[in-house]
Coordinates of C-alpha atoms (C1' of nucleotides) in Angstrom, one line a residue:
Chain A
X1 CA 138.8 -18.1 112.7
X2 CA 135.8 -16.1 112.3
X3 CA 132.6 -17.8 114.2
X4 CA 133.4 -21.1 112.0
X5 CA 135.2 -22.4 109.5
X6 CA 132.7 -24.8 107.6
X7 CA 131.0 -24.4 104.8
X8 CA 128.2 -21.5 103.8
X9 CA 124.6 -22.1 102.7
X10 CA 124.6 -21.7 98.7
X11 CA 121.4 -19.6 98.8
X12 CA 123.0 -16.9 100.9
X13 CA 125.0 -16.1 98.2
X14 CA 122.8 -16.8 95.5
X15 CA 120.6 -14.0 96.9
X16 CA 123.9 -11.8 97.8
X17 CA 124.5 -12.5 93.8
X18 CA 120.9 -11.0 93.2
X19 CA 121.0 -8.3 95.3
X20 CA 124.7 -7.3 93.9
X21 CA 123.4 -7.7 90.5
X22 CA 120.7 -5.0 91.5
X23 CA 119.3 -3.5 95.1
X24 CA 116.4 -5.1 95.8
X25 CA 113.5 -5.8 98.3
X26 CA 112.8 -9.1 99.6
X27 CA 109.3 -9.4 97.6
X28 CA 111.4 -8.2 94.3
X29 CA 114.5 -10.7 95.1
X30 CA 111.5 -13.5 95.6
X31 CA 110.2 -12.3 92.1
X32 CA 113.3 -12.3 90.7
X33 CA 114.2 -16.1 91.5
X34 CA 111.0 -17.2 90.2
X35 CA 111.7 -16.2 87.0
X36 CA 114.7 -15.3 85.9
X37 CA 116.1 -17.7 88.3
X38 CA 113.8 -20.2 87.1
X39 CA 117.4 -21.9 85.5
X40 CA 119.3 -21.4 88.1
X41 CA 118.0 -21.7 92.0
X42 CA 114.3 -21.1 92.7
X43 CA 112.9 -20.0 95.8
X44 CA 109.7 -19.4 97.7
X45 CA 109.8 -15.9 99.6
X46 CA 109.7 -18.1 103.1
X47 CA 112.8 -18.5 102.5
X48 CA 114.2 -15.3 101.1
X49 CA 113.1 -13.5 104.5
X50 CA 115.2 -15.7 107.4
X51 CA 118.5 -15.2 104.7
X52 CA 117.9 -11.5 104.4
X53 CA 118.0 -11.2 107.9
X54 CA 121.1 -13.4 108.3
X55 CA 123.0 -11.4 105.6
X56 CA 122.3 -8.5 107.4
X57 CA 123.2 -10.0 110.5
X58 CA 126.4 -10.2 109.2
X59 CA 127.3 -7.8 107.5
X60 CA 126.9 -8.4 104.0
X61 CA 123.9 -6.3 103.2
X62 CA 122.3 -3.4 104.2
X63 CA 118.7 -2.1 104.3
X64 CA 117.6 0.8 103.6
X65 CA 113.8 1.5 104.0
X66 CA 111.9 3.4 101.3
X67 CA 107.9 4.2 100.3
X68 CA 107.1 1.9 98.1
X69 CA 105.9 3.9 94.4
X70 CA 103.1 1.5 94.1
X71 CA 102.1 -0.7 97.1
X72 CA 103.5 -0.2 100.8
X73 CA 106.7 0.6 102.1
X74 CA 109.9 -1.9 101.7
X75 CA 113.5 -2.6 102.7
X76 CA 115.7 -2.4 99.7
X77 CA 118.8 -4.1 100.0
X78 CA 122.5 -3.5 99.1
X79 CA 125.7 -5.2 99.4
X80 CA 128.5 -3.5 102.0
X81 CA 131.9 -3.8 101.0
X82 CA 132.4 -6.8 103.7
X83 CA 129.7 -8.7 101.5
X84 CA 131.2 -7.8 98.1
X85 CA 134.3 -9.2 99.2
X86 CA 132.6 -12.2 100.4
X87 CA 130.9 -12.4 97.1
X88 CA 134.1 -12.2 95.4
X89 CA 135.7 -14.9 97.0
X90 CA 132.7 -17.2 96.2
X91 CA 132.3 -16.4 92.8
X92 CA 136.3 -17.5 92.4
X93 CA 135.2 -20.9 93.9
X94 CA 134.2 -23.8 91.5
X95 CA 130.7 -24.9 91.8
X96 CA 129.5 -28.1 92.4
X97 CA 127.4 -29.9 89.5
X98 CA 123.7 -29.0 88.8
X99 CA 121.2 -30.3 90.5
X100 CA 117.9 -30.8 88.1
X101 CA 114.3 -32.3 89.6
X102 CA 112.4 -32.9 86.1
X103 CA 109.8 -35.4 86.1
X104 CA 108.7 -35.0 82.5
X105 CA 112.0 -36.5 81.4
X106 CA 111.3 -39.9 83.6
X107 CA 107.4 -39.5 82.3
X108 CA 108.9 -39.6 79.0
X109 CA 110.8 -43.1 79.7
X110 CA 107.6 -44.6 80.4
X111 CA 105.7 -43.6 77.7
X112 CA 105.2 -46.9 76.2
X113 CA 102.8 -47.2 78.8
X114 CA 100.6 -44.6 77.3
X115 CA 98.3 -44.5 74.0
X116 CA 100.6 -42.7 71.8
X117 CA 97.7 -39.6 71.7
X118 CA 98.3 -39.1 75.2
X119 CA 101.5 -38.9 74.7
X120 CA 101.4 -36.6 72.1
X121 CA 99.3 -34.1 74.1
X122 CA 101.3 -34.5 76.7
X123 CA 104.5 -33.3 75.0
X124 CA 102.8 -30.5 73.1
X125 CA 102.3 -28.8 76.3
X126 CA 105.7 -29.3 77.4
X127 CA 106.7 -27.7 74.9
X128 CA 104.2 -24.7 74.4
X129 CA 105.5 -24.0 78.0
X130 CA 109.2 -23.7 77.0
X131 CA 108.1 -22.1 73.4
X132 CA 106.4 -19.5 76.1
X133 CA 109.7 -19.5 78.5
X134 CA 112.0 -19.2 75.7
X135 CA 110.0 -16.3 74.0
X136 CA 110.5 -14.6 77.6
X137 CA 114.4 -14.7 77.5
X138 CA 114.8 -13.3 74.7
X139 CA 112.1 -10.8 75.0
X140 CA 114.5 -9.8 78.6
X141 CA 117.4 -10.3 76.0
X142 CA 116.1 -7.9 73.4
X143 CA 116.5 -5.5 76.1
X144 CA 119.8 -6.0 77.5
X145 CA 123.0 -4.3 76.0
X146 CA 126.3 -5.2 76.2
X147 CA 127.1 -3.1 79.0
X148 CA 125.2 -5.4 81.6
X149 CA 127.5 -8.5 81.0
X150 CA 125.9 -10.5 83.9
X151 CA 122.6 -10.4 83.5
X152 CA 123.2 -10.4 79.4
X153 CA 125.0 -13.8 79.8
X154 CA 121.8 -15.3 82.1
X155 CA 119.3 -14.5 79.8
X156 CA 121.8 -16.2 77.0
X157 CA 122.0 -19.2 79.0
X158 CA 117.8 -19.0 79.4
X159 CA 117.6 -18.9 76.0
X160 CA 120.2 -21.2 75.1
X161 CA 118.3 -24.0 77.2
X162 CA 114.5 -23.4 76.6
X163 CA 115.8 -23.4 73.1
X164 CA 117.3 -27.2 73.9
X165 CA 114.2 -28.3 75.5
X166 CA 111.9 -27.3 72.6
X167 CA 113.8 -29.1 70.4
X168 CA 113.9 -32.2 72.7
X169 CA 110.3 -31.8 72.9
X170 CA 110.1 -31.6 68.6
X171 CA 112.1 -34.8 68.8
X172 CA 110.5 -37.1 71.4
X173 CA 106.9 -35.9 69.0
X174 CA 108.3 -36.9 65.9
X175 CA 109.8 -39.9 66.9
X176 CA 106.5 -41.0 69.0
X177 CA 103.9 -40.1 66.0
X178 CA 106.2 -42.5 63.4
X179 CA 105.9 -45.3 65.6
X180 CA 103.7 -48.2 65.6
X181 CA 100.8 -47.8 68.1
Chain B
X1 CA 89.6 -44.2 100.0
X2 CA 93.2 -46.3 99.9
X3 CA 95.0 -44.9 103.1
X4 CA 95.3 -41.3 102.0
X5 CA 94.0 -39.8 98.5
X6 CA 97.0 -37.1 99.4
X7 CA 99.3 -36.6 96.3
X8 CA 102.5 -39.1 97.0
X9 CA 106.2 -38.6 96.7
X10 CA 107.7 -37.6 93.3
X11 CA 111.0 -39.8 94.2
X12 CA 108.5 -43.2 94.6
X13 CA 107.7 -42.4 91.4
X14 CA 111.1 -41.6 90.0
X15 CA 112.3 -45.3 91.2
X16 CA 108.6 -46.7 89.7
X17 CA 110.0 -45.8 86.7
X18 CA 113.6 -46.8 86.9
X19 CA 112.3 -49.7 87.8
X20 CA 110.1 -50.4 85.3
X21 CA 112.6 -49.3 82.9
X22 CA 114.7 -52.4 83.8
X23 CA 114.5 -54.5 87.3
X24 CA 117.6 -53.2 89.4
X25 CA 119.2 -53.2 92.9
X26 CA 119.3 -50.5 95.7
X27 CA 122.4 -50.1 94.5
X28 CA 122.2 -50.2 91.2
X29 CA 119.0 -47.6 91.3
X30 CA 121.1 -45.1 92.8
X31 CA 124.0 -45.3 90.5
X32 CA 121.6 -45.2 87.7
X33 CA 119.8 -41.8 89.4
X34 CA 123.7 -40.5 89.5
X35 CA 124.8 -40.5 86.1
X36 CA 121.6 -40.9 83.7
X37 CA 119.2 -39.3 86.6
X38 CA 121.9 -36.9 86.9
X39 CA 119.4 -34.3 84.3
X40 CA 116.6 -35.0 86.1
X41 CA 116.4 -37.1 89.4
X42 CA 119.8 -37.5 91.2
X43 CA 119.2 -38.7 95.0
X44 CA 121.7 -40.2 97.6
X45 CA 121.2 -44.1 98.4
X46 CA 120.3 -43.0 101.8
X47 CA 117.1 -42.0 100.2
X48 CA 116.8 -45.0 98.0
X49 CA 116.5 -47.5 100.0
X50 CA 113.7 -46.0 102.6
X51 CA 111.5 -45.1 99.9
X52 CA 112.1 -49.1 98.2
X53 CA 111.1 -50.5 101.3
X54 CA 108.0 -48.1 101.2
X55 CA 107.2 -49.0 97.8
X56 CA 107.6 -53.1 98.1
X57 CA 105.2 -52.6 101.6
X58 CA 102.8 -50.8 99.2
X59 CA 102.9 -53.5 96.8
X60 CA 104.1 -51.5 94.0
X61 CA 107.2 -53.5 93.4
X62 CA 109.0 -56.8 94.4
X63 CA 112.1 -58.0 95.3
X64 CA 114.3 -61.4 94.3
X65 CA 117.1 -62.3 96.0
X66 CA 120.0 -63.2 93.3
X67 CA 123.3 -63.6 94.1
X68 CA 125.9 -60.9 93.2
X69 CA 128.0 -61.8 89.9
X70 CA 131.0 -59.6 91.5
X71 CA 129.7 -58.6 94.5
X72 CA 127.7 -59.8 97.8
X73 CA 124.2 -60.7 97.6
X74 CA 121.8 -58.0 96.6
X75 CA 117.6 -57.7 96.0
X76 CA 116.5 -57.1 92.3
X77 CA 113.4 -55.1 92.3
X78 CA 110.5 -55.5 89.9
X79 CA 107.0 -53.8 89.3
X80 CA 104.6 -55.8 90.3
X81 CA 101.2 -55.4 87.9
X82 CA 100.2 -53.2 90.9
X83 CA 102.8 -50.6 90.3
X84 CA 102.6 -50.8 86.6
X85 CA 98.8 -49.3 86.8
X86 CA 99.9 -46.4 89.4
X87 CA 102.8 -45.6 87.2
X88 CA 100.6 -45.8 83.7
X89 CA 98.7 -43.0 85.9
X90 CA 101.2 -41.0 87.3
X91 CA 102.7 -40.6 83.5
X92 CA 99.5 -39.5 82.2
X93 CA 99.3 -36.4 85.0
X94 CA 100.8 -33.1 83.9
X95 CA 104.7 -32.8 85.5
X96 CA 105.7 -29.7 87.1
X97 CA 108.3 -27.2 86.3
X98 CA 111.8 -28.4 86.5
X99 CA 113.7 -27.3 89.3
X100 CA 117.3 -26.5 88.7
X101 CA 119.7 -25.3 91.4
X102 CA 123.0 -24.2 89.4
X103 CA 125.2 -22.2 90.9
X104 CA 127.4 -21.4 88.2
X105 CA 124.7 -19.1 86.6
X106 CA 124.7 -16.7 89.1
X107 CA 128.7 -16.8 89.2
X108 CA 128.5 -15.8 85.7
X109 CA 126.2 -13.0 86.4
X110 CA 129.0 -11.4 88.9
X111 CA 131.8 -12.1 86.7
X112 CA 132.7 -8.1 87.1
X113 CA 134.2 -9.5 89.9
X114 CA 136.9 -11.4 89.2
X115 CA 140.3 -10.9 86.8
X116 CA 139.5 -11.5 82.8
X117 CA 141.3 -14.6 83.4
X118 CA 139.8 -16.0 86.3
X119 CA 137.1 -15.6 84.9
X120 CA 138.3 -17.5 81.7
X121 CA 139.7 -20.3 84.1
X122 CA 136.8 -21.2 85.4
X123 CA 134.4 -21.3 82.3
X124 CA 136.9 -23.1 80.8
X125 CA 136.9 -26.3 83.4
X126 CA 132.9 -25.6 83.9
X127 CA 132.7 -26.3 80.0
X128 CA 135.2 -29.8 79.9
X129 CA 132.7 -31.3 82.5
X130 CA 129.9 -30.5 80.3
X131 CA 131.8 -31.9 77.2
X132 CA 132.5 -34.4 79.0
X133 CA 129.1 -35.4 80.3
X134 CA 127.9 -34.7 76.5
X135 CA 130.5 -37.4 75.4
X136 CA 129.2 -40.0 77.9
X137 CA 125.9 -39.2 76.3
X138 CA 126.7 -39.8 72.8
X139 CA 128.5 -42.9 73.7
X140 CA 125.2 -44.4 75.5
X141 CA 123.2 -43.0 72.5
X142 CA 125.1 -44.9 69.3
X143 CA 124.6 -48.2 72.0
X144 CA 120.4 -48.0 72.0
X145 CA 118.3 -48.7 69.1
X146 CA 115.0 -46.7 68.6
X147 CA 113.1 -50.7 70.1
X148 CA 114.4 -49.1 73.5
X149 CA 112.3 -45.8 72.8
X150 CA 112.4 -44.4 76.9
X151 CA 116.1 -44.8 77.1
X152 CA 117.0 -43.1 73.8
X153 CA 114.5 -40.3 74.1
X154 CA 116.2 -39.5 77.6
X155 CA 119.7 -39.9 76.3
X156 CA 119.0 -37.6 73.7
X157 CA 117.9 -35.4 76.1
X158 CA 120.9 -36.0 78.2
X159 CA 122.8 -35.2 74.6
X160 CA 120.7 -31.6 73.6
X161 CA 121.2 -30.5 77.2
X162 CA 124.6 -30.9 77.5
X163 CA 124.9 -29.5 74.1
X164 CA 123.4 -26.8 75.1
X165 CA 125.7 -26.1 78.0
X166 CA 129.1 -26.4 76.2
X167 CA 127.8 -23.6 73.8
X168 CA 126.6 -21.4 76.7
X169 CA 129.8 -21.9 78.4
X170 CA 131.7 -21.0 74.3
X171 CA 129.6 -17.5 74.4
X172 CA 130.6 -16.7 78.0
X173 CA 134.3 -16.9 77.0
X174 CA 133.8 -14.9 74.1
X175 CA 132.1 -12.1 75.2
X176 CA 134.2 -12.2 78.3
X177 CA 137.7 -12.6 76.2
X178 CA 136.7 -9.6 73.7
X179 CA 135.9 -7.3 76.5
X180 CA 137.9 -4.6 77.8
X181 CA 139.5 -6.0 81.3
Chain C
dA1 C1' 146.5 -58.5 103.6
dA2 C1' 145.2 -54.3 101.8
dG3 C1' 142.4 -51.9 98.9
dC4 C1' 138.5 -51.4 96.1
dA5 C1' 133.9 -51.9 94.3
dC6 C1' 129.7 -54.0 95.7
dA7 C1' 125.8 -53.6 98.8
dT8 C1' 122.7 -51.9 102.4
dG9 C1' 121.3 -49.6 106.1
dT10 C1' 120.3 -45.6 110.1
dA11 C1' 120.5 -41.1 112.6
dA12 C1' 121.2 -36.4 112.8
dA13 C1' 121.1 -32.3 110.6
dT14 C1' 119.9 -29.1 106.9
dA15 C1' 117.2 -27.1 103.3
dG16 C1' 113.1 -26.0 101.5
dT17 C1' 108.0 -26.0 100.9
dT18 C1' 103.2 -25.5 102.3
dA19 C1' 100.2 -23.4 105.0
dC20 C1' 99.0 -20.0 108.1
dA21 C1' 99.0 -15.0 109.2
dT22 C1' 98.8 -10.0 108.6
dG23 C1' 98.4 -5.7 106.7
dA24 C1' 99.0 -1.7 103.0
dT25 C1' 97.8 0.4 98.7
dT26 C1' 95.8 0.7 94.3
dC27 C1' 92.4 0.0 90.8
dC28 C1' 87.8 -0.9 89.5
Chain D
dG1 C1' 84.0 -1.7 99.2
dG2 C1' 86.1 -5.8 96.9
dA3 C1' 89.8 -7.8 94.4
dA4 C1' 94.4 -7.8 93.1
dT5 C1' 99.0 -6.8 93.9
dC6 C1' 102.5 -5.4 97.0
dA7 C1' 105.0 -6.7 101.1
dT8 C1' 106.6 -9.4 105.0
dG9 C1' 106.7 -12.8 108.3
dT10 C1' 106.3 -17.6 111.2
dA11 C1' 105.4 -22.6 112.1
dA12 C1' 104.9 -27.1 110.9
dC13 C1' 106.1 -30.3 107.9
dT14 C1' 108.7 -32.8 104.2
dA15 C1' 112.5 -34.0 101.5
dT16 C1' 117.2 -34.8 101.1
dT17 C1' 122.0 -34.8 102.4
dT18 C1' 125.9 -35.9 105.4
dA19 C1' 127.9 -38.7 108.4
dC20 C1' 128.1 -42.9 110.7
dA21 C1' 127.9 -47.9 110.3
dT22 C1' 128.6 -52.6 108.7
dG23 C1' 129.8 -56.3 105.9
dT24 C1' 131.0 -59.2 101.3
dG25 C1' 133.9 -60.7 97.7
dC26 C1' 137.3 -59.9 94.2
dT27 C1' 141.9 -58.3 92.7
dT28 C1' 146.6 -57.4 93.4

DNA sequence: AAGCACATGTAAATAGTTACATGATTCC
DNA sequence: GGAATCATGTAACTATTTACATGTGCTT
């Protein structure tokens, strides 16, 4: 048994993912899962630090410190071997359901408690800031080939659900404006 | 000042609305959060039934004791007038950005890992779940009528997401299938 | 009488955010 | 020299899960 047997934090190896997909610095990782990881596992960079140090602790990654081109010097990070194989074995693993915190959604189920302009208003912002979101991904998309299959397939799945919520948005408007007041 | 103009818990709010939506049980609450909340509020019971006790001392709700058709004894919560003003408010307000933590994204984005047909395997079960949920969807969606406007509007979102999903999951075995191993 | 779904609760642990803190470098 | 961005870190707090705990009533 090596140091225990249970179970690992997800957001180690969400940021191993990261850092394998790319070598990074913590302050570009933190970037990193504040947008493109807006769909997948968002972080503030008080918690990016402690795991970077744990990872590195243990093996997984390794820093290597560099003069930054614009801005002060940082650690950029890589994945060893012993993390890649780590990785690996995760990735293999199932994963457990989503988990999704959206509060416009249970807004929208009380919306017969607002004047149906409100409403309206409401949902047209929603949905400028997915138009905005979606116009993003597949900007990022625009760029990618199919040589970078990973990051390809995350933009497609950015796309593919800003795209969803835009249209939810066009529906919950349309069906709101032909109602009766 | 009421006791504290500090901003209040999102999940008090969550249950408001469930709540409004249809009077229902601890119990029944959580189930609810677990399968319909399940795209955008899905809590444990251990965190139900703290913040119902907060929300019946605040005055926001009330309880009945009814006994249980199949079951034991259980309290059916309302919203009192009370809660029906904070909740008109807290709909108005702006939500923030979702927050999603999905693992399976970023096991997608180091898919170089694994064998073609691991790979495969995996996308493969992630996309019968979705289908799954999608059909559970569809099924609650041809029982509502557009009189229950919340409910439908967050079915069909329940519907476009999952949608979504199964046809993110049908491009990630494409690509990976017509790819050299 | 055993097993399951109903029904509710608490305590300990974990995960994550917010706020506090610091300092370098570049651009205006 | 002031603002913005780069870059990193800690401490206190909050939210949420996991595990523990208990008991009812129906079905087989």
């Amino acid at each position: 048994m090596e140091t225990k047997p249970g179970k690992e934090k997800p957001l180690k190896y969400v940021m191993l993912a990261g850092i394998y997909n790319e070598p990074r610095s913590g302050y570009e990782l933190t970037k990193w899962l504040q947008v493109v990881g807006q769909h997948c596992w968002s972080v503030e960079h008080s918690s990016v630090y402690p795991a970077l140090r744990e990872l590195e602790k243990e093996g997984l990654i390794s820093s290597e410190r560099l003069p930054g081109t614009r801005g002060p010097e940082r650690s950029i990070y890589s994945v060893t071997d012993s993390g890649r194989e780590k990785l690996t074995v995760w990735v293999a693993n199932a994963s457990p359901r989503p988990a999704i915190k959206d509060e416009q959604i249970l807004r929208v189920l009380c919306f017969d408690l607002l004047p149906r302009e409100t409403a309206l208003r409401q949902i047209a912002e929603v949905r400028a800031h997915h138009q905005s979101q979606l116009e993003f991904f597949l900007a990022r998309q625009a760029a990618l080939t199919e040589k970078q299959l990973g990051p390809l397939l995350v933009t497609r799945r950015g796309v593919l659900a800003e795209q969803a919520y835009v249209a939810w948005c066009d529906e919950v408007s349309e069906i709101i404006a032909r109602r009766p007041a």
